[in-house]
Amino acid sequence: MQAVISGLLMGLIYALIASGLSLIFGLMEIVNFAHGEHLMLAMFSSFWLWALLGLDPIVSIPITILILAVCGIATHYFLIRYVLKAKMLVQICATFGLAIFIRSFAQFLWTPDFRNVADPMLSGRIEFAGIFIGQPQFTAAIVCLFAFIGLYWFVTKTETGLALQATSQDRQAAEVLGVPSNKMFALGWGLGLGCVAIAGSMMSSYFYIFPDVGINFSLFAFVAVALGGFGSILGCLYAGIIIGLVESLGGLLIDPSFKLLYVFAIYLLVVVFKPQGMFGRY
Amino acid sequence: MSDLNLAKQEPVFNTNKSMVYVLFGFLGFLILFPVLSPSQFLLHLMIMIFMHAVISQSWNIIGGFSGQISLGHGAFFGIGAYASSFFYVEFGLTPWIGIIIGILICAVIAILVGIPMLRLSGHYFAIATLLVGISFQVVFQRWDLVGAASGLWIPLTSEDSYYAMQFHSSKAPYYYLFLIFFVIIFFITWLISRSKLGYRLRAVRDDAQAAQSLGIDVAKHKIIAFAISAMMMAPMGSLFAQYILIVDPDRMFNFEISIIALLISVLGGIGYVWGPLVGTIILIPLAEYARIFFGGTGGAVDLMVYGIVLMIICVFKPSGIISLLPNHILHREKKR
């Protein structure tokens, strides 16, 4: 039961990270291989805001969102814009190159040391019916869930969100109707990385922060996106939770050091037998 | 590999004579190089160039010819390294045979992994290879039989030994070993690129459905390409293990190998036989000198350079440096 709860809490965070990836993919059919590195940047920025200005990660969420959104829009304007019409290979290489660059640049600037936010506002754990839940984990999951609902509401209910969806369905038709696709792409990158910023700053309360931290998260996000179906935001929620559960239950029942392999096995199963994912459009 | 025989139906050796002379002159220079240059550093540089040229050629087979982007190709490098070292450390089997065993193991693994994975395409395949590459590292870090996280330490011989493939007095024998594999593998690639297999792979890359409708078994050809590619990667792992004499999961399954394999091919020109060589000649000296120049800063500088180069190439010259060559040279290669 303990494992189920902690898997569930982790799963909600995966869901938010994956929905950012899925949003970007759905919009322009580019997989952001630097997604985990952006998460790392989010964690580092909330770390530095704590270390230099003394702001708690919870308090600095808006600043982190802003930083990452700017970062996402910059990514779009300086890199993605040029490879939009290129072959898929070039697109993969471009974001992959970005990932390598961000990771090694972080290592160059901040050394590969492990850091953590000492004495965050959220700490300790709560006990409920014999199950211990870390308070930061619990809050992180709740915040991620709300952010997820907010994102879903934004994309499906507001006018800008509908314009986003229109662009992702048919770029040219949307442009004819007066939806500037370039701006929509920039918005998509801003939103996608905003999601990452929330997840990253929530996690920086209880996670170690180091330049390679993003790799596992980005792998899980890829799996979640494939599982939920590329471009489906709601699918990410279910897929994120499934991955969180598989990870913690697999770790409990078999061997915790191979948890990547269980998740990988799910990926292969889903992708081979149901390539469009559980809720996919494609 | 049976398709390779079909190459004979075409005139394989009708290449321009002057080209052949240039190639043989180049080869002669490479053979004499250790005699001309006694500097151990230059030999090391050349060894690194040969190794990376072959690594990226291996990536080029799957990524360039058949168009499947592999982000975890370093796995085969590691498997090759582990195979030859394991048999030497445990059973005293000479690495010469160990290399062949490594090639066979890699071929089998490539086929087993390839059967489910190559049904995927595009992003799905790229993500799957990323996962495979990291999974292998995780497995080897935990696997006690091969020394888990500390890896295998190849016992040193007291003097140079061809049986143990260890040479302590000079790097020249290593140089020749790498040179032999470099020449063989580039020759094989050149044959493949002119064979029916090569044409079919490119047909699969350019339009899988059209290729299928022309009677090409797309899945089979992708798996053949994947296996060939893995078999090229394996001996480089084995030789590198003999070169540094330590085999550990962090070094041999390093993510950097997968990155370099992809980067060099993209830099040189994807799908061209000589693309990886061009890319290597540009990148490896740059990286080695950057490493010397920025020596003690944590080793991330060369990776940073790789990332920047990859992005710049993607934005400005996606077809690679080789496409800057004069058109008539390029065109001849394109026609193959």
XYZ file of C-alpha atoms in Angstrom:
618
model
C 0.000 0.000 0.000
C 2.861 2.302 0.846
C 4.368 1.513 -2.542
C 1.088 2.146 -4.320
C 0.741 5.570 -2.727
C 4.292 6.617 -3.422
C 4.007 5.323 -6.985
C 0.824 7.310 -7.411
C 2.438 10.488 -6.099
C 5.444 10.040 -8.370
C 3.148 9.226 -11.268
C 1.381 12.571 -11.033
C 4.707 14.335 -11.410
C 5.610 12.181 -14.404
C 2.218 13.025 -15.854
C 2.871 16.748 -15.710
C 6.353 16.432 -17.206
C 5.030 14.175 -19.944
C 2.130 16.484 -20.745
C 4.595 19.258 -21.523
C 6.392 16.933 -23.911
C 3.146 15.758 -25.404
C 1.907 19.300 -25.945
C 5.021 20.181 -27.911
C 4.878 16.994 -29.908
C 1.198 17.324 -30.677
C 1.739 20.845 -31.872
C 4.669 20.460 -34.214
C 5.552 16.765 -34.264
C 8.943 17.335 -32.744
C 10.057 15.247 -29.803
C 11.918 17.442 -27.388
C 14.850 15.220 -26.464
C 16.070 18.002 -24.191
C 12.994 17.747 -21.987
C 14.805 16.202 -19.049
C 17.524 18.827 -19.355
C 14.912 21.540 -19.162
C 13.634 19.872 -16.012
C 17.164 19.972 -14.656
C 17.352 23.669 -15.490
C 14.101 24.239 -13.595
C 15.447 22.435 -10.556
C 18.696 24.364 -10.712
C 16.958 27.699 -11.079
C 14.833 27.067 -8.023
C 17.965 25.903 -6.233
C 19.840 29.083 -7.095
C 16.882 31.260 -6.176
C 16.995 29.564 -2.799
C 20.774 29.722 -2.437
C 21.253 33.319 -3.573
C 18.004 35.050 -2.658
C 16.749 32.767 0.071
C 13.463 32.077 -1.687
C 11.866 28.765 -0.874
C 11.162 26.572 -3.948
C 7.433 26.918 -3.283
C 7.624 30.692 -3.253
C 9.779 30.910 -6.348
C 7.498 28.813 -8.567
C 6.280 31.829 -10.579
C 9.853 32.993 -11.225
C 10.910 29.511 -12.288
C 7.930 29.253 -14.605
C 8.878 32.577 -16.134
C 12.517 31.557 -16.591
C 11.611 28.263 -18.202
C 8.925 29.767 -20.405
C 11.430 32.287 -21.714
C 13.871 29.435 -22.165
C 11.292 27.478 -24.157
C 10.417 30.411 -26.390
C 14.105 31.048 -26.967
C 14.554 27.389 -27.896
C 11.821 27.790 -30.430
C 13.151 31.005 -31.936
C 16.811 30.071 -32.070
C 16.672 26.396 -32.898
C 13.341 24.759 -33.608
C 12.145 27.389 -36.062
C 14.960 26.441 -38.422
C 14.337 22.726 -38.389
C 10.531 22.771 -38.545
C 10.425 21.723 -42.180
C 13.542 19.565 -42.060
C 13.628 15.781 -42.032
C 12.806 13.977 -38.826
C 16.412 12.897 -38.431
C 17.530 16.505 -38.384
C 14.865 17.426 -35.848
C 15.881 14.598 -33.542
C 19.542 15.539 -33.858
C 18.810 19.188 -33.148
C 16.962 18.634 -29.874
C 19.382 15.860 -28.950
C 22.262 18.267 -29.506
C 20.484 20.812 -27.335
C 20.155 18.186 -24.612
C 23.853 17.368 -24.714
C 24.741 21.026 -24.692
C 22.526 21.969 -21.739
C 23.663 18.992 -19.697
C 27.362 19.518 -20.247
C 27.060 23.274 -19.869
C 25.416 22.756 -16.485
C 28.204 20.387 -15.573
C 30.761 22.950 -16.705
C 29.186 25.799 -14.766
C 28.027 24.063 -11.644
C 30.200 20.902 -11.500
C 28.575 17.464 -11.273
C 28.095 17.742 -7.492
C 24.863 16.708 -5.848
C 23.082 19.624 -4.216
C 19.876 19.962 -2.317
C 17.782 22.692 -0.809
C 18.513 22.510 2.889
C 15.597 23.042 5.226
C 12.787 23.726 2.726
C 9.430 25.013 3.858
C 7.887 21.648 3.136
C 9.395 18.855 5.136
C 8.504 16.067 7.458
C 5.839 13.510 6.759
C 2.260 12.873 7.569
C 0.795 9.622 8.771
C -2.540 8.473 7.555
C -3.959 5.068 8.481
C -0.516 3.587 8.992
C 0.896 4.918 5.726
C 3.679 7.457 5.798
C 3.617 10.107 3.138
C 6.382 12.644 2.791
C 4.836 16.065 2.942
C 6.864 17.546 0.057
C 6.032 14.551 -2.134
C 2.366 14.853 -1.294
C 2.243 18.584 -1.960
C 4.224 18.164 -5.171
C 1.769 15.589 -6.444
C -1.227 17.760 -5.554
C 0.276 20.840 -7.170
C 1.127 18.831 -10.273
C -2.393 17.504 -10.434
C -3.810 21.005 -10.234
C -1.350 22.284 -12.802
C -2.366 19.425 -15.015
C -6.060 20.254 -14.637
C -5.232 23.881 -15.348
C -3.355 22.942 -18.500
C -6.170 20.695 -19.645
C -8.703 23.422 -19.021
C -6.555 25.926 -20.880
C -6.107 23.732 -23.909
C -9.693 22.536 -24.208
C -11.749 25.473 -22.981
C -10.081 28.807 -23.707
C -9.875 30.430 -27.092
C -6.084 30.403 -27.193
C -6.125 26.755 -26.246
C -8.520 25.974 -29.070
C -6.255 27.888 -31.438
C -3.398 25.681 -30.221
C -5.431 22.598 -30.971
C -6.365 23.929 -34.370
C -2.717 24.478 -35.223
C -1.831 20.996 -34.097
C -4.563 19.489 -36.244
C -3.955 21.373 -39.444
C -1.304 24.029 -39.559
C -2.307 25.530 -42.907
C -6.032 25.562 -42.290
C -5.486 27.265 -38.949
C -3.293 29.839 -40.591
C -5.945 30.579 -43.185
C -8.342 31.213 -40.325
C -5.935 33.719 -38.828
C -4.076 31.657 -36.254
C -0.383 32.536 -36.576
C 1.316 29.139 -36.299
C 4.695 30.545 -35.383
C 3.272 32.275 -32.327
C 1.340 29.161 -31.428
C 4.521 27.112 -31.566
C 6.271 29.585 -29.297
C 3.299 29.459 -26.948
C 3.416 25.681 -26.996
C 7.082 25.690 -26.031
C 6.414 28.231 -23.296
C 3.532 26.195 -21.897
C 5.331 22.880 -22.209
C 8.347 24.123 -20.336
C 6.110 25.929 -17.854
C 4.745 22.511 -16.875
C 8.292 21.278 -16.484
C 9.080 24.301 -14.330
C 6.268 23.498 -11.904
C 7.314 19.864 -11.645
C 10.957 20.824 -11.292
C 10.506 23.406 -8.588
C 8.186 21.151 -6.600
C 10.707 18.358 -6.779
C 13.634 20.519 -5.805
C 12.294 20.532 -2.230
C 13.092 16.861 -1.795
C 15.261 15.710 -4.691
C 18.988 15.900 -5.141
C 19.891 18.363 -7.877
C 22.715 17.541 -10.274
C 23.325 17.957 -14.021
C 22.351 14.404 -14.964
C 19.117 14.391 -12.984
C 16.979 14.888 -16.065
C 17.906 11.721 -17.954
C 15.662 9.314 -16.089
C 12.796 11.754 -16.000
C 12.979 12.410 -19.698
C 13.048 8.682 -20.417
C 9.971 8.186 -18.265
C 8.332 11.129 -19.970
C 8.989 9.597 -23.397
C 7.495 6.343 -22.228
C 4.499 8.124 -20.729
C 3.903 10.029 -23.931
C 4.149 6.895 -26.051
C 1.917 5.078 -23.621
C -0.712 7.772 -23.559
C -0.454 8.381 -27.271
C 1.635 11.122 -28.801
C -0.164 14.421 -28.575
C -2.836 13.316 -26.117
C -2.682 15.315 -22.903
C -5.227 13.305 -20.979
C -3.409 10.124 -21.956
C -0.341 11.456 -20.174
C -2.172 11.507 -16.865
C -3.107 7.832 -17.016
C 0.251 6.871 -18.453
C 2.166 8.839 -15.837
C 0.272 7.131 -13.043
C 0.781 3.698 -14.604
C 4.512 4.316 -14.871
C 4.745 5.560 -11.309
C 2.915 2.463 -10.075
C 4.974 0.047 -12.177
C 8.157 1.685 -11.010
C 7.393 1.466 -7.308
C 5.613 -1.897 -7.373
C 8.311 -3.441 -9.567
C 10.895 -2.084 -7.176
C 9.003 -3.571 -4.235
C 8.207 -6.967 -5.703
C 11.261 -7.760 -7.832
C 14.403 -5.671 -7.566
C 14.599 -1.903 -7.209
C 17.814 -1.535 -9.191
C 16.137 -2.608 -12.427
C 13.167 -0.272 -12.327
C 14.176 1.289 -15.612
C 13.874 -2.100 -17.261
C 10.255 -2.622 -16.134
C 9.283 0.722 -17.551
C 11.147 -0.119 -20.723
C 9.306 -3.427 -20.972
C 5.990 -1.602 -20.790
C 7.135 0.759 -23.501
C 7.998 -2.091 -25.849
C 4.763 -3.921 -25.124
C 2.583 -0.900 -25.739
C 4.422 0.358 -28.745
C 4.573 -3.021 -30.462
C 0.993 -4.030 -29.804
C -0.782 -0.685 -29.796
C 1.489 1.808 -31.514
C -0.961 4.676 -31.352
C -0.942 4.490 -27.552
C -3.984 4.205 -25.364
C -5.505 7.541 -26.279
C -3.492 8.483 -29.322
C -4.588 10.412 -32.343
C -2.044 8.906 -34.681
C 24.885 -10.888 -45.719
C 23.873 -13.155 -48.605
C 22.768 -10.109 -50.534
C 26.357 -9.025 -50.590
C 27.043 -11.636 -53.271
C 24.616 -9.901 -55.549
C 27.114 -7.095 -55.779
C 29.047 -9.205 -58.222
C 26.312 -8.869 -60.794
C 27.296 -5.255 -61.153
C 30.679 -4.071 -62.290
C 32.066 -3.211 -58.894
C 35.525 -2.076 -59.835
C 34.875 0.282 -62.699
C 35.858 3.251 -60.593
C 37.927 6.044 -62.012
C 41.574 4.967 -62.088
C 42.954 8.147 -60.578
C 40.626 7.691 -57.618
C 42.080 4.239 -57.035
C 45.629 5.598 -57.135
C 44.729 8.283 -54.643
C 43.188 5.706 -52.346
C 46.182 3.401 -52.522
C 48.566 6.284 -52.025
C 46.603 7.296 -48.959
C 46.651 3.741 -47.678
C 50.402 3.499 -48.242
C 50.891 6.676 -46.271
C 48.795 5.284 -43.427
C 50.838 2.067 -43.389
C 54.123 3.981 -43.260
C 52.830 6.531 -40.761
C 54.203 4.916 -37.548
C 57.639 4.680 -39.170
C 57.583 8.314 -40.228
C 56.212 9.735 -37.018
C 57.631 8.445 -33.771
C 55.376 10.666 -31.654
C 53.125 8.555 -29.437
C 50.567 11.310 -29.270
C 50.113 11.414 -33.045
C 49.728 7.647 -33.059
C 47.110 7.932 -30.342
C 45.324 10.583 -32.359
C 45.307 8.376 -35.441
C 44.040 5.420 -33.411
C 41.210 7.553 -32.096
C 40.432 8.691 -35.641
C 40.252 5.103 -36.920
C 38.121 4.021 -33.996
C 35.640 6.841 -34.278
C 35.487 6.576 -38.051
C 34.429 2.947 -37.711
C 32.010 3.674 -34.878
C 30.245 6.313 -36.887
C 30.368 4.209 -40.035
C 28.516 1.580 -38.062
C 25.917 4.178 -37.124
C 25.818 5.297 -40.728
C 24.727 1.824 -41.871
C 21.592 1.881 -39.742
C 21.066 5.626 -39.546
C 22.266 6.777 -42.929
C 21.532 3.916 -45.294
C 18.347 2.568 -43.788
C 17.226 5.749 -42.059
C 16.599 4.412 -38.538
C 17.928 6.777 -35.901
C 19.645 4.905 -33.124
C 20.472 6.860 -29.996
C 21.866 3.930 -28.049
C 24.395 2.480 -30.407
C 27.098 2.535 -27.750
C 25.508 -0.620 -26.315
C 27.130 -2.741 -29.014
C 30.483 -1.132 -28.367
C 30.201 -2.158 -24.735
C 29.038 -5.662 -25.531
C 31.990 -6.157 -27.855
C 34.386 -4.884 -25.204
C 32.898 -7.120 -22.532
C 32.782 -10.197 -24.760
C 36.478 -10.287 -25.639
C 37.657 -9.232 -22.176
C 35.384 -11.650 -20.366
C 36.632 -14.640 -22.313
C 40.226 -13.547 -21.819
C 39.917 -12.876 -18.084
C 37.867 -15.974 -17.283
C 39.188 -18.584 -19.693
C 42.425 -17.131 -20.992
C 41.031 -17.183 -24.513
C 42.995 -14.969 -26.860
C 41.245 -11.690 -27.760
C 41.659 -12.553 -31.433
C 38.970 -15.179 -30.989
C 37.247 -12.990 -28.414
C 36.704 -10.332 -31.071
C 34.984 -12.840 -33.328
C 32.843 -14.053 -30.428
C 31.977 -10.440 -29.679
C 30.906 -9.870 -33.274
C 28.694 -12.950 -33.197
C 27.146 -12.024 -29.842
C 26.421 -8.534 -31.122
C 24.810 -9.920 -34.259
C 22.559 -12.195 -32.209
C 21.620 -9.420 -29.805
C 20.972 -7.020 -32.666
C 18.620 -9.514 -34.282
C 16.823 -10.305 -31.016
C 16.484 -6.648 -30.076
C 15.786 -5.653 -33.640
C 12.837 -7.935 -34.260
C 10.473 -6.132 -31.894
C 12.114 -2.722 -32.198
C 12.456 -2.299 -35.918
C 8.738 -2.641 -36.338
C 8.693 0.790 -34.798
C 9.653 3.760 -36.846
C 10.743 7.325 -36.426
C 10.503 8.734 -32.936
C 9.362 5.459 -31.425
C 12.480 3.689 -32.620
C 14.774 6.495 -31.504
C 13.285 6.465 -28.003
C 13.448 2.678 -27.832
C 17.147 2.687 -28.731
C 17.793 5.332 -26.098
C 16.151 3.040 -23.552
C 18.060 -0.015 -24.797
C 21.374 1.787 -24.537
C 20.743 2.780 -20.942
C 19.213 -0.599 -20.029
C 22.389 -2.390 -21.078
C 24.438 -0.091 -18.897
C 22.122 -0.741 -15.957
C 22.318 -4.497 -16.462
C 26.098 -4.529 -16.715
C 26.431 -2.327 -13.631
C 24.571 -4.954 -11.606
C 25.792 -8.172 -13.230
C 28.226 -9.862 -10.852
C 29.573 -12.314 -13.428
C 31.223 -9.472 -15.339
C 32.388 -7.621 -12.262
C 29.290 -5.432 -11.783
C 30.123 -1.773 -11.288
C 33.884 -2.178 -10.964
C 34.144 -3.998 -14.284
C 36.838 -6.317 -15.562
C 40.516 -5.636 -15.178
C 42.483 -7.323 -17.892
C 45.597 -8.858 -16.276
C 48.720 -7.232 -17.630
C 51.347 -9.339 -19.339
C 54.951 -8.611 -18.429
C 55.940 -7.985 -22.035
C 54.368 -7.416 -25.423
C 52.253 -10.343 -26.385
C 50.360 -11.079 -29.559
C 48.431 -13.833 -27.819
C 47.086 -11.474 -25.164
C 47.004 -8.575 -27.643
C 48.861 -6.270 -25.274
C 51.659 -4.006 -26.357
C 53.321 -1.853 -23.741
C 56.451 -0.622 -25.497
C 54.805 1.153 -28.384
C 51.415 2.134 -29.714
C 52.357 1.070 -33.248
C 50.895 -2.472 -33.077
C 47.601 -1.020 -31.840
C 47.782 1.429 -34.691
C 48.029 -1.387 -37.216
C 45.228 -3.344 -35.552
C 42.880 -0.388 -35.733
C 44.057 0.376 -39.275
C 43.241 -3.159 -40.444
C 39.716 -3.017 -39.052
C 39.250 0.499 -40.394
C 40.200 -0.541 -43.923
C 38.152 -3.739 -43.848
C 35.054 -2.065 -42.504
C 35.186 0.852 -44.903
C 35.697 -1.572 -47.770
C 32.696 -3.625 -46.659
C 30.592 -0.487 -46.385
C 31.682 0.580 -49.840
C 30.664 -2.823 -51.192
C 27.328 -2.649 -49.376
C 26.610 0.812 -50.685
C 27.045 -0.469 -54.250
C 25.270 -3.764 -53.721
C 21.590 -4.462 -54.155
C 21.375 -4.522 -50.365
C 22.549 -0.924 -50.313
C 20.010 0.157 -52.896
C 17.236 -1.641 -51.081
C 18.188 -0.068 -47.765
C 18.061 3.372 -49.305
C 14.716 2.556 -50.860
C 13.465 1.594 -47.399
C 14.821 4.843 -45.990
C 13.321 7.072 -48.642
C 9.873 5.525 -48.742
C 9.159 2.396 -46.760
C 5.723 1.858 -48.256
C 6.883 2.217 -51.834
C 9.742 -0.173 -51.098
C 7.320 -2.672 -49.621
C 5.102 -2.458 -52.655
C 8.093 -3.236 -54.862
C 8.579 -6.480 -52.990
C 11.294 -5.460 -50.558
C 10.804 -7.009 -47.154
C 11.177 -3.801 -45.152
C 11.400 -5.376 -41.692
C 13.950 -7.955 -42.837
C 16.171 -5.360 -44.437
C 16.081 -3.111 -41.417
C 17.115 -6.045 -39.228
C 19.940 -6.958 -41.634
C 21.184 -3.376 -41.507
C 20.932 -3.326 -37.724
C 22.878 -6.583 -37.423
C 25.607 -5.446 -39.822
C 25.849 -2.198 -37.947
C 26.156 -3.987 -34.610
C 28.792 -6.331 -36.020
C 30.887 -3.344 -37.050
C 30.616 -1.793 -33.619
C 31.690 -4.916 -31.695
C 35.358 -5.226 -32.790
C 35.939 -1.562 -31.967
C 34.784 -2.219 -28.421
C 37.076 -5.230 -28.140
C 40.081 -3.373 -29.534
C 39.448 -0.358 -27.333
C 39.265 -2.662 -24.316
C 42.658 -4.085 -25.289
C 43.952 -0.568 -25.780
C 43.037 0.773 -22.342
C 42.949 -2.648 -20.577
C 40.073 -1.723 -18.262
C 36.489 -2.631 -18.961
C 33.902 -0.994 -16.759
C 30.255 -0.205 -17.426
C 30.628 3.547 -17.068
C 33.335 3.762 -19.674
C 32.255 1.095 -22.132
C 28.544 1.857 -22.103
C 29.195 5.561 -21.921
C 26.441 7.602 -23.456
C 29.128 9.635 -25.153
C 29.860 6.796 -27.584
C 26.299 6.820 -28.858
C 26.428 10.584 -29.178
C 29.711 10.588 -31.065
C 28.586 7.863 -33.441
C 25.598 9.964 -34.407
C 27.341 13.303 -34.366
C 30.225 12.319 -36.628
C 27.922 10.850 -39.235
C 25.668 13.889 -39.179
C 28.664 16.188 -39.328
C 30.327 14.357 -42.187
C 27.223 13.598 -44.182
C 24.613 10.964 -43.534
C 24.331 8.144 -46.037
C 27.659 8.751 -47.755
C 30.331 6.091 -47.457
C 33.043 8.660 -46.800
C 30.896 10.936 -44.642
C 31.982 9.388 -41.329
C 35.639 9.691 -42.297
C 35.272 13.385 -43.126
C 33.427 13.976 -39.873
C 36.025 12.119 -37.841
C 38.975 13.935 -39.358
C 37.376 17.241 -38.431
C 35.946 16.416 -35.046
C 38.365 14.083 -33.291
C 41.501 16.272 -33.455
C 39.305 19.170 -32.336
C 37.964 17.187 -29.390
C 41.360 15.791 -28.395
C 42.964 19.229 -28.434
C 39.999 20.766 -26.589
C 40.429 18.079 -23.961
C 44.122 18.904 -23.578
C 43.515 22.628 -23.591
C 40.715 22.646 -21.009
C 42.181 19.616 -19.246
C 40.943 19.708 -15.694
C 37.511 21.288 -15.858
C 35.449 18.163 -15.367
C 35.618 16.784 -18.886
C 32.387 18.338 -20.059
C 33.953 20.761 -22.509
C 34.222 18.308 -25.378
C 30.592 17.282 -24.874
C 29.606 20.919 -24.933
C 31.423 21.318 -28.240
C 29.623 18.241 -29.595
C 26.245 19.662 -28.623
C 26.931 23.010 -30.243
C 28.323 21.421 -33.415
C 25.300 19.148 -33.677
C 22.874 22.066 -33.396
C 24.798 24.223 -35.860
C 24.947 21.422 -38.414
C 21.227 20.771 -38.050
C 20.351 24.406 -38.567
C 22.752 25.354 -41.353
C 23.949 22.257 -43.181
C 21.762 19.211 -42.481
C 23.353 17.317 -45.357
C 26.776 17.423 -43.739
C 30.228 18.763 -44.523
C 30.716 16.320 -47.375
C 28.030 18.132 -49.362
C 30.406 21.100 -49.569
C 32.678 19.068 -51.830
C 32.728 19.941 -55.536
C 29.682 18.607 -57.229
C 31.321 16.163 -59.651
C 33.070 14.213 -56.905
C 29.957 14.190 -54.818
C 27.732 13.282 -57.686
C 29.701 10.172 -58.466
C 29.220 8.982 -54.975
C 25.575 9.884 -54.915
C 24.913 7.835 -58.012
C 26.060 4.651 -56.329
